[in-house]
Coordinates of C-alpha atoms in Angstrom, one line a residue:
X111 CA -61.5 80.5 -33.1
X112 CA -61.3 79.8 -29.3
X113 CA -63.4 82.9 -28.6
X114 CA -66.4 81.4 -30.4
X115 CA -69.1 79.8 -28.3
X116 CA -70.2 76.3 -28.9
X117 CA -73.5 77.3 -30.7
X118 CA -71.7 79.8 -32.9
X119 CA -69.1 77.2 -33.8
X120 CA -71.8 74.9 -35.1
X121 CA -73.4 77.7 -37.2
X122 CA -70.0 78.5 -38.8
X123 CA -69.3 74.9 -39.4
X124 CA -72.7 74.4 -41.2
X125 CA -72.0 77.4 -43.4
X126 CA -68.6 76.2 -44.4
X127 CA -69.9 72.7 -45.2
X128 CA -72.6 74.3 -47.4
X129 CA -70.1 76.5 -49.1
X130 CA -67.8 73.5 -49.8
X131 CA -70.7 71.6 -51.3
X132 CA -71.4 74.5 -53.6
X133 CA -67.8 75.0 -54.5
X134 CA -67.4 71.3 -55.3
X135 CA -69.8 71.9 -58.2
X136 CA -69.3 75.6 -59.2
X137 CA -71.9 75.4 -62.1
X138 CA -75.2 73.8 -61.4
X139 CA -77.8 73.4 -64.1
X140 CA -81.3 72.1 -63.5
X141 CA -84.3 71.7 -65.8
X142 CA -88.0 71.0 -65.2
X143 CA -87.5 67.7 -67.2
X144 CA -84.4 66.4 -65.5
X145 CA -85.3 63.0 -66.8
X146 CA -85.2 64.2 -70.4
X147 CA -81.8 63.9 -72.0
X148 CA -80.5 66.0 -74.8
X149 CA -83.0 68.8 -74.6
X150 CA -81.6 71.9 -76.4
X151 CA -82.9 75.4 -75.9
X152 CA -84.6 77.4 -78.6
X153 CA -86.7 80.6 -79.2
X154 CA -89.8 81.0 -77.0
X155 CA -88.3 78.9 -74.1
X156 CA -88.8 80.5 -70.7
X157 CA -86.0 80.0 -68.2
X158 CA -85.6 80.5 -64.5
X159 CA -82.0 81.6 -63.9
X160 CA -80.4 81.9 -60.5
X161 CA -76.8 83.1 -59.9
X162 CA -75.1 83.0 -56.5
X163 CA -71.5 83.6 -55.2
X164 CA -70.0 82.2 -52.1
X165 CA -68.3 84.7 -49.8
X166 CA -65.7 82.6 -48.0
X167 CA -64.8 85.2 -45.4
X168 CA -68.3 85.6 -44.2
X169 CA -69.4 82.0 -44.9
X170 CA -72.5 83.4 -46.8
X171 CA -74.0 82.9 -50.2
X172 CA -74.5 86.1 -52.1
X173 CA -77.4 86.2 -54.7
X174 CA -77.0 88.3 -57.8
X175 CA -80.4 89.8 -57.6
X176 CA -80.3 91.5 -61.0
X177 CA -79.5 88.2 -62.7
X178 CA -82.1 86.1 -60.9
X179 CA -85.5 85.7 -62.4
X180 CA -87.3 84.5 -65.5
X181 CA -85.8 85.1 -69.0
X182 CA -87.0 84.2 -72.5
X183 CA -85.0 82.9 -75.4
X184 CA -85.6 85.5 -78.1
X185 CA -86.2 85.0 -81.8
X186 CA -82.4 85.4 -82.4
X187 CA -81.7 82.5 -80.0
X188 CA -80.2 84.6 -77.3
X189 CA -81.1 85.5 -73.7
X190 CA -80.8 89.1 -72.8
X191 CA -79.4 89.6 -69.3
X192 CA -78.4 92.6 -67.3
X193 CA -74.6 93.4 -67.1
X194 CA -73.7 90.6 -69.6
X195 CA -76.0 91.5 -72.5
X196 CA -76.9 88.9 -75.1
X197 CA -76.0 85.3 -74.2
X198 CA -76.4 82.7 -77.0
X199 CA -78.7 80.0 -75.8
X200 CA -80.2 78.3 -78.9
X201 CA -78.8 74.8 -79.5
X202 CA -77.4 74.5 -76.0
X203 CA -78.5 72.5 -73.0
X204 CA -79.4 74.1 -69.7
X205 CA -76.0 72.9 -68.2
X206 CA -74.1 74.5 -71.1
X207 CA -76.0 77.7 -70.8
X208 CA -75.4 77.8 -67.0
X209 CA -71.6 77.3 -67.6
X210 CA -71.6 80.1 -70.2
X211 CA -73.4 82.5 -67.8
X212 CA -71.0 81.7 -65.0
X213 CA -67.9 82.2 -67.1
X214 CA -69.3 85.4 -68.6
X215 CA -70.1 86.8 -65.2
X216 CA -66.7 85.8 -63.8
X217 CA -64.9 87.7 -66.6
X218 CA -67.3 90.7 -66.6
X219 CA -67.1 91.2 -62.9
X220 CA -63.4 90.1 -62.6
X221 CA -64.3 87.6 -59.9
X222 CA -61.7 85.3 -58.3
X223 CA -64.2 82.4 -58.0
X224 CA -66.6 81.1 -60.6
X225 CA -70.3 81.9 -59.6
X226 CA -72.8 79.1 -59.2
X227 CA -75.5 79.3 -61.9
X228 CA -78.7 77.2 -62.2
X229 CA -80.9 77.2 -65.3
X230 CA -84.3 75.7 -65.2
X231 CA -86.8 75.5 -68.1
X232 CA -90.2 76.7 -66.6
X233 CA -92.0 76.8 -69.9
X234 CA -91.1 75.0 -73.1
X235 CA -91.6 76.4 -76.6
X236 CA -94.8 75.1 -78.2
X237 CA -95.2 72.3 -80.7
X238 CA -97.8 72.3 -83.5
X239 CA -100.3 69.8 -84.7
X240 CA -102.1 70.1 -88.1
X241 CA -103.9 68.0 -90.6
X242 CA -106.7 65.5 -89.9
X243 CA -107.2 66.1 -86.2
X244 CA -110.1 67.4 -84.2
X245 CA -108.4 70.6 -82.9
X246 CA -105.3 71.6 -84.9
X247 CA -103.2 74.4 -83.4
X248 CA -100.2 75.1 -81.1
X249 CA -99.8 73.3 -77.7
X250 CA -97.5 73.6 -74.7
X251 CA -94.7 71.1 -74.9
X252 CA -94.3 68.5 -72.1
X253 CA -91.2 66.3 -71.6
X254 CA -91.2 62.7 -73.0
X255 CA -94.0 63.6 -75.4
X256 CA -94.7 61.1 -78.2
X257 CA -96.6 61.4 -81.5
X258 CA -99.6 59.5 -80.2
X259 CA -99.8 61.8 -77.1
X260 CA -99.5 64.9 -79.3
X261 CA -102.4 63.7 -81.4
X262 CA -104.4 63.0 -78.2
X263 CA -103.7 66.6 -77.1
X264 CA -105.3 67.8 -80.4
X265 CA -108.5 65.9 -79.5
X266 CA -107.5 62.8 -81.6
X267 CA -107.9 61.9 -85.2
X268 CA -110.8 63.3 -87.2
X269 CA -113.5 60.8 -86.7
X270 CA -116.2 59.6 -89.1
X271 CA -118.6 61.7 -87.1
X272 CA -117.0 64.7 -88.8
X273 CA -118.5 63.4 -92.1
X274 CA -121.9 64.0 -90.5
X275 CA -120.9 67.5 -89.7
X276 CA -119.7 68.1 -93.2
X277 CA -123.0 66.7 -94.5
X278 CA -124.8 69.2 -92.3
X279 CA -122.7 72.0 -93.6
X280 CA -123.4 70.9 -97.2
X281 CA -127.2 70.9 -96.5
X282 CA -127.0 74.3 -94.6
X283 CA -124.9 75.9 -97.3
X284 CA -127.2 74.6 -100.0
X285 CA -130.2 75.9 -98.1
X286 CA -128.5 79.3 -97.8
X287 CA -127.8 79.4 -101.5
X288 CA -131.5 78.6 -102.3
X289 CA -132.7 81.4 -99.9
X290 CA -130.2 83.8 -101.4
X291 CA -131.3 82.9 -104.9
X292 CA -134.9 83.5 -104.0
X293 CA -134.0 86.9 -102.5
X294 CA -132.0 87.8 -105.6
X295 CA -134.9 87.0 -107.9
X296 CA -137.2 89.2 -105.8
X297 CA -134.7 92.0 -105.8
X298 CA -134.1 91.9 -109.6
X299 CA -137.8 91.9 -110.2
X300 CA -138.2 94.8 -107.8
X301 CA -135.4 96.8 -109.6
X302 CA -137.1 96.2 -112.9
X303 CA -140.4 97.6 -111.5
X304 CA -138.8 100.6 -109.9
X305 CA -136.9 101.4 -113.1
X306 CA -140.3 101.5 -114.9
X307 CA -141.7 103.8 -112.2
X308 CA -138.8 106.2 -112.4
X309 CA -139.0 106.4 -116.2
X310 CA -142.8 106.6 -116.0
X311 CA -143.1 103.7 -118.4
X312 CA -146.4 102.1 -119.2
X313 CA -145.2 98.6 -118.4
X314 CA -142.5 96.8 -116.5
X315 CA -139.6 95.4 -118.6
X316 CA -137.8 92.5 -117.0
X317 CA -134.2 91.5 -117.8
X318 CA -133.7 88.7 -120.2
X319 CA -132.2 86.4 -117.5
X320 CA -135.5 86.5 -115.6
X321 CA -137.6 86.1 -118.8
X322 CA -135.6 83.1 -119.8
X323 CA -136.4 81.5 -116.4
X324 CA -140.0 82.6 -116.3
X325 CA -141.1 78.9 -116.3
X326 CA -139.7 78.7 -112.7
X327 CA -142.7 79.2 -110.4
X328 CA -140.7 81.4 -108.0
X329 CA -139.6 83.8 -110.8
X330 CA -143.1 83.8 -112.3
X331 CA -144.6 84.7 -108.9
X332 CA -142.0 87.4 -108.3
X333 CA -142.7 89.0 -111.7
X334 CA -146.4 88.8 -111.2
X335 CA -146.3 90.4 -107.8
X336 CA -144.1 93.2 -109.0
X337 CA -146.5 93.9 -111.9
X338 CA -149.3 94.1 -109.4
X339 CA -147.3 96.5 -107.2
X340 CA -146.5 98.6 -110.3
X341 CA -150.2 98.8 -111.3
X342 CA -151.3 99.5 -107.7
X343 CA -148.8 102.4 -107.3
X344 CA -149.6 103.8 -110.7
X345 CA -153.3 103.7 -109.9
X346 CA -152.7 105.4 -106.6
X347 CA -150.7 108.1 -108.3
X348 CA -153.3 108.5 -110.9
X349 CA -156.1 108.7 -108.3
X350 CA -154.3 111.4 -106.4
X351 CA -153.6 113.4 -109.5
X352 CA -157.2 113.0 -110.7
X353 CA -158.5 114.2 -107.4
X354 CA -156.4 117.3 -107.6
X355 CA -157.4 117.9 -111.2
X356 CA -161.1 117.7 -110.2
X357 CA -160.5 120.3 -107.5
X358 CA -158.8 122.5 -110.1
X359 CA -161.9 122.2 -112.3
X360 CA -164.0 123.4 -109.4
X361 CA -161.6 126.2 -108.8
X362 CA -161.8 127.3 -112.4
X363 CA -165.6 127.2 -112.3
X364 CA -165.5 129.3 -109.1
X365 CA -163.2 131.8 -110.8
X366 CA -165.5 132.0 -113.7
X367 CA -168.5 132.6 -111.4
X368 CA -166.6 135.2 -109.5
X369 CA -165.7 136.9 -112.8
X370 CA -169.3 137.1 -113.8
X371 CA -170.3 138.3 -110.4
X372 CA -167.5 141.0 -110.5
X373 CA -168.9 142.2 -113.9
X374 CA -172.4 142.4 -112.5
X375 CA -171.2 144.4 -109.4
X376 CA -169.3 146.7 -111.7
X377 CA -172.4 147.5 -113.7
X378 CA -174.4 147.9 -110.5
X379 CA -171.7 150.2 -109.1
X380 CA -172.0 152.4 -112.2
X381 CA -175.8 152.6 -111.8
X382 CA -175.4 153.3 -108.0
X383 CA -172.9 156.0 -108.7
X384 CA -175.2 157.8 -111.1
X385 CA -178.0 157.5 -108.6
X386 CA -175.9 159.1 -105.9
X387 CA -175.0 162.0 -108.2
X388 CA -178.7 162.5 -109.2
X389 CA -179.8 162.5 -105.5
X390 CA -177.0 165.0 -104.6
X391 CA -178.1 167.3 -107.5
X392 CA -181.7 167.2 -106.3
X393 CA -180.7 167.7 -102.7
X394 CA -178.6 170.8 -103.7
X395 CA -181.8 172.2 -105.5
X396 CA -184.0 171.4 -102.5
X397 CA -186.0 168.9 -104.5
X398 CA -185.4 165.9 -102.2
X399 CA -184.7 165.2 -98.6
X400 CA -181.4 164.4 -96.9
X401 CA -182.4 160.8 -95.8
X402 CA -182.7 159.8 -99.4
X403 CA -179.2 161.0 -100.2
X404 CA -177.9 159.1 -97.2
X405 CA -179.6 155.9 -98.4
X406 CA -178.1 156.2 -101.8
X407 CA -174.6 156.7 -100.4
X408 CA -175.1 153.7 -98.1
X409 CA -176.0 151.5 -101.1
X410 CA -172.9 152.7 -102.9
X411 CA -170.7 151.8 -100.0
X412 CA -172.2 148.4 -99.5
X413 CA -171.9 147.7 -103.2
X414 CA -168.2 148.6 -103.1
X415 CA -167.7 146.2 -100.1
X416 CA -169.2 143.4 -102.2
X417 CA -166.9 144.1 -105.0
X418 CA -163.9 143.9 -102.6
X419 CA -165.2 140.5 -101.3
X420 CA -165.4 139.2 -104.8
X421 CA -161.9 140.3 -105.5
X422 CA -160.6 138.6 -102.3
X423 CA -162.5 135.4 -103.2
X424 CA -161.0 135.5 -106.7
X425 CA -157.5 135.8 -105.3
X426 CA -158.1 132.9 -102.9
X427 CA -159.4 130.7 -105.8
X428 CA -156.4 131.6 -107.9
X429 CA -154.0 130.7 -105.0
X430 CA -155.8 127.4 -104.5
X431 CA -155.5 126.7 -108.2
X432 CA -151.7 127.5 -108.1
X433 CA -151.4 125.3 -105.0
X434 CA -153.2 122.4 -106.8
X435 CA -150.8 122.7 -109.7
X436 CA -147.9 122.5 -107.2
X437 CA -149.4 119.5 -105.5
X438 CA -149.5 117.6 -108.7
X439 CA -145.8 118.2 -109.3
X440 CA -145.0 117.3 -105.7
X441 CA -147.0 114.1 -105.8
X442 CA -145.2 113.0 -109.0
X443 CA -141.9 114.0 -107.5
X444 CA -142.6 112.1 -104.3
X445 CA -143.4 108.9 -106.1
X446 CA -140.3 109.2 -108.2
X447 CA -138.1 110.0 -105.2
X448 CA -139.5 107.0 -103.3
X449 CA -138.8 104.8 -106.4
X450 CA -135.2 106.1 -106.6
X451 CA -134.6 105.5 -102.9
X452 CA -136.1 102.0 -103.1
X453 CA -134.0 101.3 -106.2
X454 CA -130.8 102.4 -104.4
X455 CA -131.7 100.2 -101.4
X456 CA -132.5 97.2 -103.7
X457 CA -129.2 97.5 -105.6
X458 CA -127.3 97.6 -102.3
X459 CA -129.1 94.5 -101.2
X460 CA -128.3 92.9 -104.5
X461 CA -124.6 93.6 -103.9
X462 CA -124.8 92.1 -100.4
X463 CA -126.7 89.1 -101.8
X464 CA -124.0 88.5 -104.3
X465 CA -121.3 88.6 -101.6
X466 CA -123.3 86.3 -99.4
X467 CA -123.8 83.9 -102.3
X468 CA -120.1 83.8 -103.0
X469 CA -119.3 83.1 -99.4
X470 CA -122.0 80.3 -99.2
X471 CA -120.7 78.8 -102.4
X472 CA -117.1 78.7 -101.0
X473 CA -118.4 77.2 -97.8
X474 CA -120.3 74.6 -99.8
X475 CA -117.2 73.7 -101.8
X476 CA -115.1 73.4 -98.7
X477 CA -117.7 71.2 -97.0
X478 CA -117.8 69.0 -100.1
X479 CA -114.0 68.8 -100.0
X480 CA -114.1 67.9 -96.3
X481 CA -116.7 65.2 -97.0
X482 CA -114.6 63.8 -99.8
X483 CA -111.5 63.8 -97.6
X484 CA -113.2 61.2 -95.4
X485 CA -113.4 58.7 -98.3
X486 CA -116.3 56.6 -99.3
X487 CA -116.7 54.9 -96.0
X488 CA -115.8 51.4 -97.3
X489 CA -112.6 51.0 -95.2
X490 CA -111.3 52.9 -92.2
X491 CA -108.5 55.3 -93.0
X492 CA -104.9 54.7 -92.0
X493 CA -103.3 57.6 -90.1
X494 CA -99.9 58.7 -91.4
X495 CA -97.7 61.0 -89.2
X496 CA -95.2 63.4 -90.6
X497 CA -92.8 65.3 -88.3
X498 CA -91.0 68.5 -89.3
X499 CA -88.1 69.6 -87.1
X500 CA -85.8 72.6 -87.5
X501 CA -82.1 71.6 -87.5
X502 CA -79.0 73.7 -87.9
X503 CA -78.9 72.7 -91.6
X504 CA -82.6 73.6 -92.1
X505 CA -86.0 71.9 -91.6
X506 CA -86.1 68.2 -91.9
X507 CA -89.3 66.2 -92.5
X508 CA -89.9 62.4 -92.1
X509 CA -92.6 59.9 -91.5
X510 CA -92.9 59.1 -87.8
X511 CA -94.2 56.2 -85.7
X512 CA -96.8 56.6 -83.0
X513 CA -94.2 56.1 -80.2
X514 CA -91.6 58.4 -81.7
X515 CA -90.6 61.4 -79.5
X516 CA -91.9 64.9 -80.3
X517 CA -89.6 67.8 -79.5
X518 CA -90.4 71.3 -78.6
X519 CA -90.9 73.4 -81.8
X520 CA -91.8 70.3 -83.9
X521 CA -94.7 70.4 -86.4
X522 CA -96.7 67.2 -86.5
X523 CA -98.9 66.7 -89.6
X524 CA -101.6 64.0 -89.5
X525 CA -102.8 62.6 -92.8
X526 CA -105.5 60.0 -93.5
X527 CA -104.8 57.4 -96.2
X528 CA -107.7 55.4 -97.6
X529 CA -106.2 52.2 -99.1
X530 CA -109.2 51.3 -101.3
X531 CA -110.0 54.7 -102.7
X532 CA -107.5 54.4 -105.5
X533 CA -108.5 50.8 -105.9
X534 CA -112.2 51.6 -106.3
X535 CA -111.6 54.4 -108.8
X536 CA -109.1 52.3 -110.8
X537 CA -111.5 49.3 -110.9
X538 CA -114.3 51.6 -112.2
X539 CA -112.0 52.8 -115.0
X540 CA -110.8 49.3 -115.8
X541 CA -107.2 50.0 -114.7
X542 CA -105.1 47.9 -112.3
X543 CA -105.4 48.9 -108.7
X544 CA -102.5 50.4 -106.7
X545 CA -101.7 48.7 -103.4
X546 CA -102.2 50.6 -100.1
X547 CA -98.4 50.9 -99.7
X548 CA -98.2 52.9 -102.9
X549 CA -101.0 55.2 -101.7
X550 CA -99.0 55.9 -98.6
X551 CA -95.9 56.5 -100.5
X552 CA -97.6 58.9 -102.8
X553 CA -99.1 60.8 -99.9
X554 CA -95.8 61.1 -97.8
X555 CA -92.9 62.0 -100.0
X556 CA -90.2 63.3 -97.7
X557 CA -87.5 60.7 -96.9
X558 CA -86.6 59.6 -93.4
X559 CA -83.6 61.6 -92.1
X560 CA -80.7 60.1 -90.3
X561 CA -81.1 59.6 -86.5
X562 CA -78.3 62.1 -85.9
X563 CA -80.1 64.9 -87.7
X564 CA -83.5 64.2 -86.0
X565 CA -82.0 64.3 -82.5
X566 CA -80.6 67.9 -83.1

């Protein structure tokens, strides 16, 4: 020791003092809420764990790097750590968990001295608020949380202004239902008209449910408009078919004229052929000149060309007539195909309309229930708080006061009791009214547990 310099002596002394302080308390447990007593760990808690060992020979503190860091308490209530595996944590305090980790590491690593372990809660498991609050849900727990603070975190008790929101939802849902009903009426009338078009009926036949409500101006207007569309489309189809039929008449007349012309040309061809033969006989006997024979032959060739033209014109007229017949079929098929496509679309829209109507009806009923939940507005509601806490023996529920502590993992349910609602309905029926206390007792049934069970 005499070989140490004065400065080195002070460094060694400081390290020894620090080591002695650590050894004086071999297990150190800290929590972010050091002022909160009796906090027990549970699933979803996030912990900062630090493990160190004092090396006396070197006067240094050795950190167990693999065991230092953030760990979560799993669903089974244990913390999974390297080397040591699963360490039970649920139901223990941070100090108890630190002690368990130190002892487990000492045995696992066969250490002479117990390591120093610190456990700190860096994030608590959440608590839950439900019922008559502005924003129900899960919230991060904070130490020393009370029922009133938890309700404030959920944006407070549902206010009377919510009734206005429910009224708006009732009005909006009612308006949506009326729009959907008008759309359904129009679609049903359209399907009836398209059915008549597909079957080529003379008139539109509407379903009985529309006929029974024909006194409704909306239904009467929809039926009248579809009849007008039916007649307009029928007239359009009829006009197109009649136009083609007129062209077919002209084509038949043209064919008749060509037939007459063809017969005339045949007769003329026969006469011309005889003339050519006579001229050729006279020419062979020297009784006529060659130019006359050439003229007769030219007339015959020209006549044959005219006969071919008539035949070609006849073929063209026959093709046009066949095309006109095909056009009539295509036009009727097109109208029927359009009607079938429109019918499929209309039926699909009817199905969608039914789904939307069911959704709007459910929204309307929910809005009415919400509006009724706020009472008749005669008296302000009384908030009743119900806490549910998971204990080793199972969940326990009781009615809590505003200043009662809320623990991590608790479920706070807020209910609104209207003292005069039962009184008003009873008075209307001529029955004796129940007191406000009876209403509260009917609303909150679970008994108040013992203090020892609630603190677990």
